[in-house]
Coordinates of C-alpha atoms in Angstrom, one line a residue:
Chain A
M1 CA -48.3 -66.3 -29.2
D2 CA -48.9 -65.0 -25.6
F3 CA -49.1 -60.9 -26.1
F4 CA -49.1 -60.4 -22.9
K5 CA -47.0 -62.3 -21.5
L6 CA -44.8 -61.1 -24.1
I7 CA -45.3 -57.3 -22.9
S8 CA -44.9 -58.0 -19.2
D9 CA -41.9 -59.9 -19.9
I10 CA -40.6 -56.9 -22.0
E11 CA -41.1 -54.8 -18.7
R12 CA -38.5 -56.4 -17.0
V13 CA -35.6 -55.5 -18.8
D14 CA -37.7 -51.7 -19.8
P15 CA -39.7 -49.9 -17.5
E16 CA -40.6 -47.6 -20.3
I17 CA -42.6 -49.7 -22.0
Y18 CA -46.0 -48.1 -21.5
D19 CA -44.4 -44.8 -21.9
R20 CA -42.9 -45.7 -25.6
L21 CA -46.4 -47.2 -26.5
D22 CA -49.4 -45.7 -28.1
S23 CA -52.2 -45.4 -25.3
R24 CA -54.6 -48.3 -26.2
R25 CA -57.2 -45.9 -28.1
R26 CA -54.4 -44.5 -30.2
V27 CA -52.8 -47.6 -31.5
F28 CA -55.8 -48.6 -33.1
R29 CA -56.8 -45.6 -34.2
H30 CA -52.9 -45.4 -35.7
F31 CA -53.7 -49.2 -37.9
G32 CA -57.3 -47.9 -38.7
L33 CA -59.0 -50.9 -36.3
A34 CA -61.6 -48.4 -34.3
G35 CA -64.2 -50.3 -34.7
K36 CA -63.2 -53.2 -36.5
T37 CA -63.1 -56.8 -35.1
L38 CA -59.8 -57.6 -34.3
T39 CA -59.0 -61.1 -36.3
A40 CA -56.2 -63.4 -35.0
A41 CA -54.7 -62.3 -38.8
M42 CA -54.1 -58.9 -38.1
L43 CA -52.2 -59.8 -34.9
P44 CA -48.5 -59.7 -36.7
N45 CA -48.7 -56.7 -38.2
L46 CA -50.3 -55.2 -35.6
V47 CA -47.7 -56.1 -32.8
S48 CA -44.8 -55.2 -35.0
G49 CA -46.2 -52.2 -35.9
V50 CA -46.6 -51.6 -32.1
F51 CA -43.0 -52.7 -31.9
Q52 CA -42.5 -50.6 -34.2
R53 CA -43.7 -47.3 -33.1
A54 CA -41.9 -48.1 -29.7
Y55 CA -38.6 -48.8 -30.5
G56 CA -38.2 -48.1 -34.1
Q57 CA -36.0 -44.9 -35.6
T58 CA -38.1 -42.6 -37.5
T59 CA -37.0 -39.7 -38.8
L60 CA -38.4 -36.8 -37.8
N61 CA -39.0 -33.8 -40.2
P62 CA -36.1 -30.6 -39.8
D63 CA -39.1 -28.2 -38.4
I64 CA -40.1 -30.9 -35.4
V65 CA -36.0 -30.9 -34.8
A66 CA -35.3 -27.7 -35.0
V67 CA -38.1 -26.6 -32.3
L68 CA -37.1 -29.4 -30.1
N69 CA -33.9 -28.5 -30.1
L70 CA -34.2 -25.2 -29.1
A71 CA -37.0 -26.7 -25.8
L72 CA -34.0 -28.9 -25.3
S73 CA -31.5 -26.0 -25.2
L74 CA -33.9 -23.5 -22.9
E75 CA -34.6 -26.8 -20.4
Y76 CA -30.9 -27.1 -20.3
L77 CA -30.1 -23.6 -19.4
E78 CA -32.7 -23.4 -16.8
Y79 CA -31.5 -27.3 -14.8
Y80 CA -28.1 -25.7 -14.3
Y81 CA -29.8 -22.7 -13.4
Y82 CA -31.8 -24.5 -10.7
D83 CA -28.8 -26.7 -10.0
S84 CA -26.3 -24.3 -9.4
G85 CA -29.0 -22.1 -7.1
L86 CA -29.4 -25.6 -5.0
K87 CA -25.7 -25.9 -4.6
A88 CA -24.8 -22.2 -3.4
T89 CA -24.9 -21.8 0.0
N90 CA -27.1 -20.1 1.9
L91 CA -28.9 -18.8 -1.5
I92 CA -32.5 -20.5 -1.5
P93 CA -34.3 -20.8 2.2
A94 CA -34.8 -23.8 3.3
A95 CA -38.6 -24.0 3.5
D96 CA -38.5 -22.8 -0.3
R97 CA -35.7 -26.1 -1.1
P98 CA -38.6 -28.3 -1.9
A99 CA -40.2 -26.5 -4.3
F100 CA -36.3 -25.3 -6.2
E101 CA -35.6 -29.3 -5.9
I102 CA -38.7 -30.2 -7.5
I103 CA -38.6 -27.9 -10.2
R104 CA -35.1 -29.0 -11.4
N105 CA -36.2 -32.4 -11.3
D106 CA -39.2 -31.4 -13.3
E107 CA -36.5 -29.8 -15.9
S108 CA -34.3 -32.7 -15.7
G109 CA -37.6 -35.1 -17.0
H110 CA -38.1 -32.6 -20.0
I111 CA -35.1 -33.5 -20.5
K112 CA -35.6 -36.9 -20.9
V113 CA -38.0 -36.4 -22.9
L114 CA -37.2 -34.0 -25.5
R115 CA -33.9 -36.9 -25.6
E116 CA -36.1 -39.7 -26.5
A117 CA -38.5 -37.7 -28.6
L118 CA -35.1 -36.4 -30.7
G119 CA -33.1 -39.8 -30.9
A120 CA -29.7 -39.2 -32.7
A121 CA -30.7 -35.5 -33.2
A122 CA -30.4 -34.7 -29.9
I123 CA -28.0 -32.0 -28.9
P124 CA -25.3 -32.8 -26.5
D125 CA -25.7 -32.2 -22.6
P126 CA -23.6 -28.7 -23.2
G127 CA -22.5 -28.6 -19.3
R128 CA -23.4 -26.2 -17.0
A129 CA -20.2 -24.5 -18.1
T130 CA -21.5 -23.3 -21.4
F131 CA -23.8 -20.8 -19.5
D132 CA -22.7 -17.8 -17.8
Y133 CA -26.5 -16.8 -15.5
S134 CA -24.3 -13.0 -14.8
G135 CA -25.9 -12.2 -18.1
G136 CA -22.4 -11.5 -20.0
K137 CA -22.3 -14.2 -22.5
G138 CA -18.9 -15.4 -21.2
S139 CA -17.7 -12.7 -19.1
G140 CA -18.6 -13.6 -15.7
T141 CA -19.5 -9.7 -15.3
G142 CA -23.1 -9.5 -16.7
P143 CA -25.3 -7.1 -14.5
F144 CA -26.6 -10.3 -12.5
A145 CA -23.8 -11.9 -11.5
A146 CA -24.4 -11.9 -7.9
A147 CA -27.2 -14.0 -9.3
F148 CA -25.7 -17.4 -6.6
G149 CA -25.6 -15.1 -3.6
N150 CA -28.9 -12.8 -3.6
Y151 CA -31.9 -15.0 -3.5
A152 CA -34.4 -11.9 -4.7
L153 CA -31.8 -11.7 -7.8
Y154 CA -31.9 -15.4 -8.2
L155 CA -35.5 -14.9 -8.1
G156 CA -36.1 -12.4 -11.3
V157 CA -33.7 -14.0 -13.4
A158 CA -35.7 -18.0 -12.9
Q159 CA -38.9 -15.7 -13.5
S160 CA -37.1 -14.1 -16.6
F161 CA -36.2 -18.1 -17.9
V162 CA -38.9 -19.7 -17.0
D163 CA -41.2 -17.0 -18.8
T164 CA -39.0 -17.4 -21.7
G165 CA -39.3 -20.7 -21.6
V166 CA -43.1 -20.6 -21.8
R167 CA -43.6 -18.5 -24.8
A168 CA -41.1 -20.0 -26.5
Y169 CA -43.1 -23.3 -26.7
K170 CA -46.2 -21.9 -27.0
G171 CA -44.5 -20.6 -30.1
G172 CA -42.9 -23.8 -30.7
A173 CA -46.2 -25.7 -30.8
T174 CA -48.4 -25.3 -34.0
K175 CA -44.5 -27.3 -35.9
L176 CA -45.2 -30.4 -34.2
M177 CA -48.8 -30.8 -35.3
S178 CA -48.0 -33.8 -38.0
N179 CA -47.0 -35.7 -35.1
K180 CA -49.4 -35.6 -32.3
D181 CA -47.7 -37.3 -29.6
I182 CA -44.4 -35.2 -29.7
L183 CA -47.0 -32.5 -29.7
E184 CA -49.0 -33.5 -26.6
A185 CA -45.5 -34.3 -25.2
A186 CA -44.6 -30.5 -25.4
L187 CA -48.0 -28.8 -24.3
N188 CA -47.8 -31.5 -21.4
I189 CA -44.2 -29.7 -21.5
H190 CA -45.9 -26.5 -21.5
S191 CA -47.8 -26.0 -19.0
V192 CA -46.2 -27.4 -15.9
E193 CA -43.2 -24.6 -16.7
A194 CA -46.1 -22.2 -16.8
R195 CA -46.9 -24.0 -13.7
H196 CA -43.5 -23.2 -13.0
S197 CA -43.5 -19.7 -13.7
S198 CA -46.6 -18.9 -11.0
H199 CA -44.9 -20.0 -7.9
V200 CA -41.4 -18.2 -9.2
R201 CA -43.5 -14.9 -9.0
T202 CA -45.6 -16.0 -6.3
V203 CA -42.4 -16.5 -4.4
R204 CA -40.6 -13.4 -5.2
R205 CA -44.1 -11.6 -4.2
G206 CA -43.0 -12.7 -0.3
V207 CA -39.5 -11.9 -0.6
A208 CA -40.3 -8.1 -2.4
A209 CA -42.7 -7.3 0.7
N210 CA -40.6 -9.7 3.5
A211 CA -43.7 -11.8 4.2
A212 CA -45.2 -15.1 4.3
A213 CA -45.9 -15.3 0.1
I214 CA -49.0 -16.4 0.4
T215 CA -50.0 -13.6 2.0
V216 CA -49.1 -11.3 -0.3
P217 CA -51.0 -9.5 -3.4
G218 CA -49.2 -8.5 -7.1
N219 CA -48.3 -4.7 -6.6
L220 CA -49.4 -3.4 -9.8
A221 CA -47.5 0.2 -9.5
D222 CA -44.9 -2.5 -8.9
L223 CA -44.6 -5.5 -11.0
N224 CA -41.0 -5.8 -11.6
K225 CA -40.4 -6.7 -8.0
Q226 CA -44.4 -7.7 -6.9
P227 CA -45.5 -9.6 -10.1
K228 CA -48.9 -11.4 -10.1
S229 CA -48.4 -15.4 -10.6
W230 CA -49.8 -14.1 -14.3
I231 CA -48.3 -11.7 -16.6
S232 CA -49.9 -8.9 -17.2
G233 CA -49.7 -6.5 -18.9
T234 CA -45.5 -6.5 -20.4
D235 CA -45.4 -6.4 -16.0
N236 CA -43.2 -3.6 -16.9
G237 CA -40.6 -4.8 -19.1
G238 CA -40.4 -7.5 -16.2
P239 CA -37.5 -8.4 -12.9
S240 CA -34.5 -6.3 -14.6
P241 CA -36.0 -3.6 -17.0
S242 CA -33.0 -1.3 -16.9
T243 CA -30.1 -3.9 -17.2
T244 CA -28.3 -5.0 -20.4
P245 CA -29.3 -7.3 -21.7
S246 CA -33.2 -6.1 -19.8
T247 CA -35.8 -8.5 -18.7
A248 CA -38.1 -6.4 -21.2
A249 CA -37.6 -8.3 -24.5
V250 CA -38.9 -11.6 -22.1
Y251 CA -42.7 -9.7 -22.5
G252 CA -41.7 -8.2 -25.5
P253 CA -42.7 -8.4 -29.1
G254 CA -41.6 -11.6 -31.4
V255 CA -41.4 -11.6 -35.1
P256 CA -43.9 -11.1 -37.1
A257 CA -45.8 -9.0 -33.9
T258 CA -48.8 -8.7 -36.3
G259 CA -51.3 -10.4 -38.7
G260 CA -54.8 -10.8 -39.1
P261 CA -57.2 -12.8 -37.4
T262 CA -55.7 -16.6 -38.2
D263 CA -52.4 -15.6 -39.1
L264 CA -49.4 -16.5 -36.8
F265 CA -47.8 -13.8 -35.0
F266 CA -46.2 -12.6 -31.9
P267 CA -47.6 -9.6 -30.5
A268 CA -46.4 -8.3 -26.6
D269 CA -47.5 -9.6 -23.3
S270 CA -49.8 -6.8 -23.2
N271 CA -52.3 -8.1 -26.2
T272 CA -55.8 -7.9 -25.6
T273 CA -56.9 -8.8 -29.3
Q274 CA -57.3 -12.6 -29.8
A275 CA -58.2 -14.3 -33.2
G276 CA -59.2 -10.6 -34.2
V277 CA -61.5 -10.2 -31.2
D278 CA -61.4 -7.2 -28.6
L279 CA -61.4 -8.5 -25.7
L280 CA -61.8 -5.1 -23.9
T281 CA -65.1 -4.9 -26.6
N282 CA -66.2 -8.5 -26.2
T283 CA -66.5 -9.1 -22.2
A284 CA -67.8 -5.8 -19.6
G285 CA -65.6 -5.2 -16.7
A286 CA -62.5 -6.1 -18.7
T287 CA -59.3 -3.7 -18.9
A288 CA -56.4 -3.5 -20.8
A289 CA -54.7 -5.3 -17.9
S290 CA -57.5 -8.5 -16.9
A291 CA -57.6 -8.9 -20.9
S292 CA -53.8 -9.0 -21.4
E293 CA -53.2 -11.3 -17.8
A294 CA -56.4 -14.1 -19.6
F295 CA -54.0 -14.8 -23.1
D296 CA -50.2 -15.5 -22.1
E297 CA -48.2 -14.4 -26.0
A298 CA -46.1 -16.5 -27.8
L299 CA -42.4 -16.1 -28.7
D300 CA -40.9 -17.0 -31.7
A301 CA -37.7 -19.4 -32.2
A302 CA -35.4 -16.3 -33.1
T303 CA -36.4 -14.1 -30.8
V304 CA -36.0 -16.3 -28.0
K305 CA -32.1 -17.3 -29.2
T306 CA -31.7 -13.4 -29.1
I307 CA -32.9 -13.8 -25.4
A308 CA -31.0 -16.6 -24.6
R309 CA -27.5 -16.7 -26.0
N310 CA -26.9 -13.5 -23.1
F311 CA -26.5 -16.5 -20.8
V312 CA -24.3 -18.5 -23.0
D313 CA -20.2 -18.1 -23.3
A314 CA -20.2 -15.9 -26.8
K315 CA -18.1 -18.9 -27.8
S316 CA -20.8 -21.5 -27.7
T317 CA -23.2 -22.1 -30.7
L318 CA -26.1 -22.7 -28.3
F319 CA -29.1 -20.5 -29.1
V320 CA -26.8 -19.5 -32.6
Chain B
M1 CA -66.4 -54.6 -23.7
S2 CA -65.3 -58.2 -23.8
S3 CA -63.2 -59.3 -20.8
I4 CA -60.4 -58.5 -20.1
P5 CA -57.6 -61.1 -19.5
S6 CA -56.1 -62.3 -16.9
L7 CA -53.3 -61.2 -15.3
P8 CA -50.7 -62.9 -13.7
P9 CA -50.7 -62.7 -9.4
V10 CA -48.5 -60.0 -9.2
G11 CA -47.5 -57.6 -7.0
P12 CA -44.5 -55.2 -5.4
G13 CA -41.9 -56.7 -4.5
T14 CA -41.3 -60.1 -5.8
A15 CA -39.8 -60.9 -8.8
D16 CA -42.0 -61.2 -11.0
A17 CA -43.3 -57.3 -10.0
P18 CA -44.2 -55.2 -13.0
L19 CA -41.6 -52.2 -12.3
L20 CA -44.7 -50.1 -13.5
P21 CA -47.8 -50.1 -11.7
R22 CA -50.3 -52.4 -12.3
R23 CA -52.6 -50.4 -13.7
S24 CA -50.6 -48.7 -16.6
F25 CA -50.4 -52.8 -17.8
L26 CA -54.3 -52.6 -17.4
R27 CA -54.7 -49.5 -19.7
Y28 CA -52.6 -51.5 -22.1
S29 CA -53.9 -55.1 -21.8
G30 CA -57.1 -54.2 -21.5
A31 CA -57.9 -52.7 -24.3
G32 CA -60.3 -55.2 -25.2
L33 CA -57.2 -57.4 -26.8
A34 CA -58.9 -59.8 -25.3
V35 CA -56.3 -63.0 -27.0
G36 CA -58.0 -66.1 -25.6
G37 CA -61.6 -64.9 -28.8
L38 CA -59.5 -62.0 -30.3
L39 CA -62.8 -60.4 -30.0
L40 CA -62.9 -56.5 -30.6
A41 CA -65.9 -55.2 -30.1
G42 CA -66.8 -51.7 -30.7
C43 CA -65.2 -50.3 -28.6
D44 CA -67.4 -47.7 -27.5
D45 CA -68.0 -47.9 -23.7
D46 CA -66.3 -44.4 -22.5
N47 CA -69.5 -42.9 -22.2
D48 CA -71.1 -44.5 -19.6
D49 CA -71.4 -41.7 -17.4
I50 CA -72.8 -39.5 -20.2
T51 CA -76.9 -39.5 -20.1
P52 CA -78.3 -40.7 -22.5
G53 CA -80.3 -38.4 -24.8
G54 CA -80.8 -35.2 -24.0
T55 CA -76.4 -34.2 -23.4
I56 CA -75.7 -31.0 -25.9
D57 CA -72.8 -32.7 -28.4
V58 CA -70.2 -30.5 -28.6
G59 CA -69.8 -31.0 -32.7
S60 CA -66.8 -32.3 -34.6
G61 CA -63.6 -30.4 -36.1
D62 CA -62.2 -27.7 -35.0
T63 CA -65.9 -26.2 -34.1
G64 CA -65.8 -29.2 -31.5
V65 CA -62.4 -28.2 -29.7
L66 CA -64.1 -24.7 -29.5
N67 CA -66.8 -25.3 -28.3
Y68 CA -65.7 -28.0 -25.9
A69 CA -63.4 -25.5 -24.4
Y70 CA -66.0 -23.7 -24.4
A71 CA -68.4 -25.6 -22.4
L72 CA -65.3 -26.0 -20.3
E73 CA -64.8 -21.9 -19.3
Q74 CA -68.5 -21.2 -19.0
L75 CA -68.3 -23.2 -16.1
E76 CA -65.4 -21.6 -15.3
A77 CA -67.1 -18.9 -15.4
A78 CA -70.0 -19.5 -13.6
F79 CA -68.1 -21.0 -10.8
Y80 CA -65.8 -18.2 -9.6
A81 CA -68.9 -15.6 -10.3
K82 CA -70.9 -17.7 -7.7
V83 CA -67.6 -17.7 -5.7
K84 CA -67.7 -13.8 -5.4
E85 CA -71.4 -14.3 -4.8
G86 CA -70.5 -16.3 -2.0
A87 CA -70.1 -15.6 1.5
Y88 CA -65.9 -16.5 2.6
Y89 CA -65.0 -14.1 -1.3
K90 CA -67.3 -11.6 0.5
G91 CA -64.9 -12.1 4.1
L92 CA -62.1 -11.4 2.3
A93 CA -60.0 -7.8 3.0
G94 CA -59.1 -5.5 0.7
G95 CA -56.0 -5.7 -0.8
S96 CA -55.2 -8.6 0.0
L97 CA -53.9 -11.4 -1.9
E98 CA -56.9 -14.1 -1.8
K99 CA -59.3 -10.9 -2.9
Q100 CA -57.3 -10.5 -5.9
V101 CA -57.0 -13.4 -7.0
F102 CA -60.5 -13.9 -7.6
D103 CA -61.2 -10.9 -8.8
D104 CA -58.4 -11.9 -11.4
L105 CA -59.6 -15.4 -12.0
A106 CA -63.4 -14.5 -12.3
I107 CA -62.6 -12.0 -14.8
H108 CA -60.0 -14.2 -17.1
E109 CA -62.4 -16.8 -17.4
Q110 CA -65.6 -14.2 -18.0
I111 CA -63.5 -13.4 -21.2
H112 CA -62.2 -16.6 -22.2
A113 CA -65.8 -17.7 -22.1
D114 CA -66.7 -14.8 -24.1
F115 CA -64.0 -15.0 -26.2
F116 CA -65.0 -18.3 -26.7
K117 CA -68.9 -17.8 -27.9
K118 CA -67.6 -14.6 -30.4
V119 CA -65.1 -16.7 -32.1
L120 CA -68.0 -19.4 -32.0
D121 CA -70.2 -17.3 -33.3
T122 CA -73.8 -19.7 -34.4
K123 CA -71.7 -22.6 -34.2
A124 CA -71.7 -22.1 -30.1
I125 CA -73.4 -24.6 -27.9
K126 CA -75.9 -22.7 -26.1
A127 CA -75.3 -21.5 -22.4
L128 CA -74.9 -24.0 -19.4
E129 CA -76.8 -24.3 -16.5
P130 CA -74.3 -25.0 -14.0
D131 CA -74.7 -27.5 -10.7
F132 CA -72.9 -26.4 -7.8
S133 CA -74.9 -27.5 -5.2
T134 CA -71.9 -30.2 -3.8
I135 CA -69.5 -26.9 -3.4
K136 CA -70.0 -24.7 -0.3
F137 CA -69.7 -21.2 -1.1
D138 CA -68.9 -19.6 3.1
D139 CA -66.4 -22.1 3.4
R140 CA -62.6 -21.5 2.2
N141 CA -61.4 -25.2 1.6
S142 CA -64.1 -25.6 0.1
V143 CA -64.0 -22.6 -2.8
L144 CA -60.3 -23.5 -2.7
G145 CA -60.4 -26.9 -3.7
A146 CA -63.4 -26.8 -6.1
A147 CA -61.2 -23.9 -8.0
K148 CA -58.0 -26.4 -7.7
S149 CA -59.9 -29.0 -9.5
F150 CA -61.5 -26.4 -12.2
E151 CA -58.4 -25.1 -12.7
D152 CA -56.7 -28.8 -13.0
L153 CA -59.3 -30.0 -14.8
G154 CA -58.9 -27.2 -17.7
V155 CA -54.6 -27.4 -17.9
A156 CA -55.4 -31.2 -18.3
A157 CA -58.3 -30.9 -21.2
Y158 CA -57.2 -28.5 -23.5
N159 CA -53.1 -31.1 -23.4
G160 CA -55.3 -33.7 -24.2
A161 CA -56.8 -31.7 -26.9
G162 CA -54.2 -30.5 -28.5
R163 CA -54.1 -32.8 -31.1
Y164 CA -57.3 -32.5 -32.2
I165 CA -57.1 -29.2 -33.6
Q166 CA -56.6 -28.5 -37.2
T167 CA -55.9 -25.4 -37.5
P168 CA -52.6 -23.7 -36.0
A169 CA -53.6 -20.5 -35.8
Y170 CA -56.0 -22.6 -32.8
L171 CA -53.4 -24.2 -31.6
L172 CA -51.7 -21.3 -31.2
I173 CA -55.2 -19.8 -28.6
A174 CA -55.4 -22.9 -27.0
G175 CA -51.8 -22.4 -26.1
K176 CA -52.2 -19.0 -24.8
I177 CA -55.1 -20.3 -22.6
V178 CA -53.8 -23.5 -21.3
S179 CA -50.6 -21.7 -19.6
V180 CA -53.0 -18.7 -18.0
E181 CA -54.8 -22.1 -16.4
A182 CA -51.6 -23.5 -15.2
R183 CA -50.4 -19.9 -13.5
H184 CA -54.0 -20.6 -11.5
A185 CA -54.2 -24.0 -10.8
A186 CA -50.5 -22.9 -9.4
L187 CA -51.6 -20.5 -7.1
I188 CA -54.5 -21.9 -6.2
R189 CA -52.4 -24.8 -4.6
D190 CA -50.0 -23.6 -3.2
L191 CA -52.5 -21.4 -1.5
I192 CA -54.3 -24.8 -0.5
N193 CA -50.7 -26.6 0.4
Y194 CA -47.3 -24.4 -0.1
N195 CA -45.1 -26.0 -2.8
T196 CA -47.9 -28.0 -4.7
F197 CA -47.8 -25.9 -7.0
V198 CA -47.3 -29.3 -9.3
G199 CA -47.9 -32.5 -7.9
S200 CA -48.1 -36.2 -8.2
D201 CA -51.6 -36.2 -8.7
V202 CA -51.4 -34.0 -12.1
V203 CA -47.7 -34.6 -13.2
D204 CA -44.8 -36.8 -13.4
L205 CA -42.9 -35.7 -11.0
F206 CA -39.5 -36.8 -12.1
T207 CA -37.2 -38.1 -9.5
P208 CA -33.2 -38.1 -10.1
T209 CA -31.7 -41.3 -10.1
N210 CA -29.5 -40.6 -7.2
A211 CA -27.8 -37.3 -5.1
T212 CA -24.9 -36.3 -8.5
S213 CA -27.0 -37.7 -10.9
A214 CA -27.0 -35.8 -14.8
P215 CA -29.9 -33.9 -16.6
G216 CA -32.6 -36.8 -18.7
V217 CA -31.1 -39.5 -15.5
G218 CA -33.7 -41.3 -13.7
S219 CA -37.4 -41.9 -13.1
G220 CA -40.5 -40.0 -14.7
T221 CA -41.2 -37.0 -17.1
G222 CA -41.4 -34.0 -15.8
K223 CA -45.5 -34.3 -17.8
E224 CA -48.7 -33.0 -16.8
K225 CA -50.8 -35.8 -17.4
S226 CA -53.2 -34.8 -20.4
M227 CA -56.7 -35.9 -20.1
M228 CA -58.6 -37.2 -23.4
P229 CA -62.5 -35.2 -24.1
T230 CA -64.7 -37.9 -22.8
D231 CA -62.7 -38.4 -19.5
V232 CA -62.9 -34.6 -19.2
V233 CA -66.9 -34.7 -20.0
N234 CA -67.2 -37.7 -17.2
M235 CA -65.6 -34.9 -14.8
A236 CA -67.5 -31.9 -16.2
N237 CA -70.9 -33.2 -16.1
K238 CA -70.7 -33.4 -12.2
F239 CA -71.3 -30.3 -12.4
L240 CA -73.3 -29.3 -15.2
K241 CA -77.6 -29.2 -14.4
D242 CA -79.4 -32.4 -17.1
G243 CA -80.2 -31.2 -20.1
S244 CA -76.9 -29.0 -19.5
K245 CA -74.6 -32.2 -19.5
I246 CA -71.9 -32.1 -22.6
S247 CA -71.3 -34.8 -24.7
A248 CA -67.8 -34.5 -26.7
S249 CA -67.7 -38.0 -28.5
N250 CA -67.4 -36.4 -31.9
I251 CA -63.8 -34.7 -30.9
K252 CA -61.5 -37.6 -32.6

């Protein structure tokens, strides 16, 4: 058997073969081969096992399906938001279009990854019409109705979506621990979402100060409009704390909000105690602001859904 | 590692060209599946860059991962502390973005390092001695370039180590830190070159098949490129003095 000819042939019809296969180190660990001598007798089993991993249908446990489908729902929410923004005339300035094209495309990639992981269990594409980015649950008359004609508002809603996404992936990660490859894929999406959030916040500072984005510091007296690229305290409730829906929930506590050092719980982003360690006394010079900034907080699935449901038609089952 | 099997002489644009870069084929086929002789000797060649003897083993299990994180956070904290002593930082105007950024990054990373030290308690590795002799602390480009390297490395390291964490609460903690590192990385990259908050060096960028493609249709994944501990250690050790170089070979 010419193993490499086989792989090479498959590659011509399936360019993603290498994405489907485990990395080599994991292949050997998976088959208990680490440090052993591979013999000819072992090869057939190894090869069939590799292809079972690559193409075989395996049943994911329901917790993993739930986490990934919530993530996929959020990715659709974000994808259509950025896609609609790029299609709106005179919304995104030319200098910022490359960034939003990158972000939209990253979300599209995440959708692809999540669909592949979920297989037949993936929710169908809800389509653009399912979403009501005004925050009006389908009425189209929510507080963010002008988002596609007002760049500052558009950016504020974008920040709220992406920060919700970052908190959701963080909250879901522990439920993926039984499948290390899916866990790693989710972590590799999570950090990209955090990079998006950082950039959107940077852009917002520039818009708020009417200056080049990379010259404007965060304004601790107006975190709503001019945030840091990281979350400081609860960012004073985020871009739109006084509307209904409010963005305060994006930076507020989840359920449960308290717990012991090794419990899983979801405090507000202003939290300054981690694993039972009081960060304020543990580091000289730490402040409530810096200690909260140093750690992003997670959210539970139910709280994430409550936030996101404001942005879908009430007749949809998305985020229910 | 014994011989890598010879590959068909193909290149981009030929009929036989693999659709993915040759490197990815090598990554897989270089596995030691030496088909000719079917030899797979102990696959232990990943530690070549680590000084034999004298390295600090971060340990195994959750202690190993936490010490691994502690080592990287120590390195970052020491770097930003040094930045604040340098002429570049000292020349920054009060109230400027860059001053705020380096003030924030310095305290964030110190908080991370101190946090791990406290959690690890008696199991913590020693305080590491950094070697930043290749960084020019009076030069903006040098400082920003090094900051980018450290932040991107931190993100890739946490993402790659997630699979080795056994206690759910520690995975959650790692998640809380890695997104902050990613926020740092993105801003530093934007300071170097606006709109490079993600780049093909750190993220497998996605390209839609065409301008009207439905979501999910295209090449790439939009995923960060995570790194395994041995690869991270090889990079981190370039900034650690002899006697402070680390080994993470027992994280598995």
